[in-house]
Amino acid sequence: MIPPDTLRPVFAETFPTAMDAGVLYISIAYRTCGHLCCCGCGHEVVTPLSPAQWSLTYDGENVSLTPSIGNWSLPCQSHYWIRDGRIRWSRRYSPAEIDQNQDRNRRLLAARDRGEQQPGRVAGRRRRLRFWRR
């Protein structure tokens, strides 16, 4: 399969049995997006929409997902952003960085489940800036 360089949004209540490459399926009813991994490996990628996970922006034509898509549990371990419908590739993360990200994500989800306030965007940016300065 040839990796796509863009994803076209398709709004649907549920995802099809077989997803098409180059399509980002969006289910508002289930607050979930799905697509085939952008590296071309063919694995399905599901991104739940919630304040603790991913958020979707739709401008009437294209979509963006925030934060990035880190497919750490897939063999490809691809990592990319979806911005205005385009795939923007990120650098490869080391195993230690992947572990840090997965641990942070687990902590954020657990805090959300306990009803705790999530750190604001400014705190998240500060954390990322500290990471890049190392």
Coordinates of C-alpha atoms in Angstrom, one line a residue:
M1 CA 0.0 0.0 0.0
I2 CA 1.3 3.5 -0.9
P3 CA 1.3 5.8 2.1
P4 CA -1.1 8.7 1.7
D5 CA 0.1 12.3 2.2
T6 CA -3.4 13.6 3.0
L7 CA -6.5 12.3 4.7
R8 CA -10.0 13.1 3.5
P9 CA -12.6 13.4 6.2
V10 CA -15.7 11.2 6.0
F11 CA -18.4 11.6 8.6
A12 CA -20.2 8.4 9.5
E13 CA -22.0 7.0 12.5
T14 CA -19.8 3.8 12.4
F15 CA -16.7 2.8 10.6
P16 CA -16.8 0.5 7.6
T17 CA -15.6 -3.1 8.0
A18 CA -12.7 -2.4 5.7
M19 CA -11.3 1.2 5.9
D20 CA -10.0 2.9 2.8
A21 CA -6.5 4.4 2.7
G22 CA -6.4 8.2 2.7
V23 CA -9.7 8.5 4.6
L24 CA -10.2 9.7 8.2
Y25 CA -13.5 8.4 9.4
I26 CA -15.2 10.5 12.0
S27 CA -18.0 9.3 14.2
I28 CA -19.5 12.2 16.2
A29 CA -22.0 9.8 17.8
Y30 CA -19.2 7.6 19.2
R31 CA -16.7 10.5 19.6
T32 CA -14.1 8.5 17.7
C33 CA -11.9 8.8 14.6
G34 CA -10.4 6.0 12.6
H35 CA -8.0 5.6 9.7
L36 CA -5.4 3.2 8.3
C37 CA -1.9 4.0 9.5
C38 CA -0.4 6.6 7.4
C39 CA 2.9 4.7 7.0
G40 CA 1.1 2.3 4.7
C41 CA 1.4 -0.8 6.9
G42 CA -2.4 -1.2 6.8
H43 CA -3.1 -1.3 10.5
E44 CA -6.3 0.4 11.7
V45 CA -5.7 3.4 14.0
V46 CA -8.5 4.6 16.3
T47 CA -8.4 7.9 18.1
P48 CA -11.0 8.6 20.8
L49 CA -12.1 12.2 21.0
S50 CA -12.0 13.6 24.5
P51 CA -10.3 16.3 26.5
A52 CA -7.8 13.7 27.8
Q53 CA -7.1 12.2 24.4
W54 CA -7.5 13.7 21.0
S55 CA -9.4 16.8 19.7
L56 CA -10.7 17.3 16.2
T57 CA -10.9 20.6 14.3
Y58 CA -13.0 20.7 11.1
D59 CA -12.9 23.8 8.9
G60 CA -15.6 22.7 6.6
E61 CA -13.2 21.0 4.2
N62 CA -10.2 19.6 6.1
V63 CA -9.6 18.2 9.6
S64 CA -6.8 18.4 12.2
L65 CA -6.2 16.1 15.1
T66 CA -4.4 17.1 18.2
P67 CA -2.1 15.8 19.6
S68 CA 0.1 13.8 17.3
I69 CA -0.6 10.1 16.4
G70 CA 2.0 7.9 18.0
N71 CA 1.4 4.3 16.9
W72 CA 3.7 2.9 19.6
S73 CA 1.9 -0.4 19.9
L74 CA 2.1 -1.1 16.1
P75 CA 5.1 -2.8 14.6
C76 CA 5.8 0.3 12.5
Q77 CA 5.8 2.7 15.5
S78 CA 5.0 5.5 13.1
H79 CA 4.5 9.0 14.5
Y80 CA 2.7 11.8 12.7
W81 CA 0.4 14.8 12.9
I82 CA -2.8 15.4 10.9
R83 CA -2.9 19.1 10.2
D84 CA -5.5 20.6 7.7
G85 CA -5.9 17.1 6.2
R86 CA -2.2 16.7 5.5
I87 CA 0.2 14.2 7.1
R88 CA 3.1 15.8 8.8
W89 CA 5.7 13.2 9.9
S90 CA 7.4 13.5 13.2
R91 CA 10.8 12.2 14.2
R92 CA 11.3 8.7 15.5
Y93 CA 11.0 8.4 19.3
S94 CA 13.4 6.2 21.3
P95 CA 12.0 3.4 23.4
A96 CA 12.5 5.5 26.5
E97 CA 10.6 8.4 25.0
I98 CA 7.8 6.1 24.0
D99 CA 7.6 4.7 27.5
Q100 CA 7.5 8.3 28.9
N101 CA 4.6 9.2 26.5
Q102 CA 2.6 6.1 27.3
D103 CA 3.1 6.6 31.1
R104 CA 2.0 10.3 30.8
N105 CA -1.1 9.2 28.8
R106 CA -2.0 6.6 31.4
R107 CA -1.7 9.2 34.2
L108 CA -3.8 11.8 32.3
L109 CA -6.6 9.2 31.6
A110 CA -6.5 8.0 35.2
A111 CA -6.8 11.6 36.4
R112 CA -9.7 12.2 34.1
D113 CA -11.4 9.0 35.3
R114 CA -11.0 10.3 38.9
G115 CA -12.6 13.6 37.9
E116 CA -9.4 15.6 38.4
Q117 CA -8.7 18.8 36.5
Q118 CA -6.4 18.3 33.5
P119 CA -3.3 20.5 33.2
G120 CA -3.9 23.4 30.9
R121 CA -2.3 23.9 27.5
V122 CA 0.3 26.3 28.9
A123 CA 1.5 23.6 31.3
G124 CA 1.7 21.0 28.5
R125 CA 3.7 23.4 26.3
R126 CA 6.1 24.1 29.1
R127 CA 6.6 20.4 29.6
R128 CA 7.3 19.9 25.9
L129 CA 9.7 22.8 25.8
R130 CA 11.6 21.4 28.7
F131 CA 11.9 18.1 26.8
W132 CA 13.3 19.7 23.7
R133 CA 15.9 21.7 25.7
R134 CA 17.6 18.5 26.9

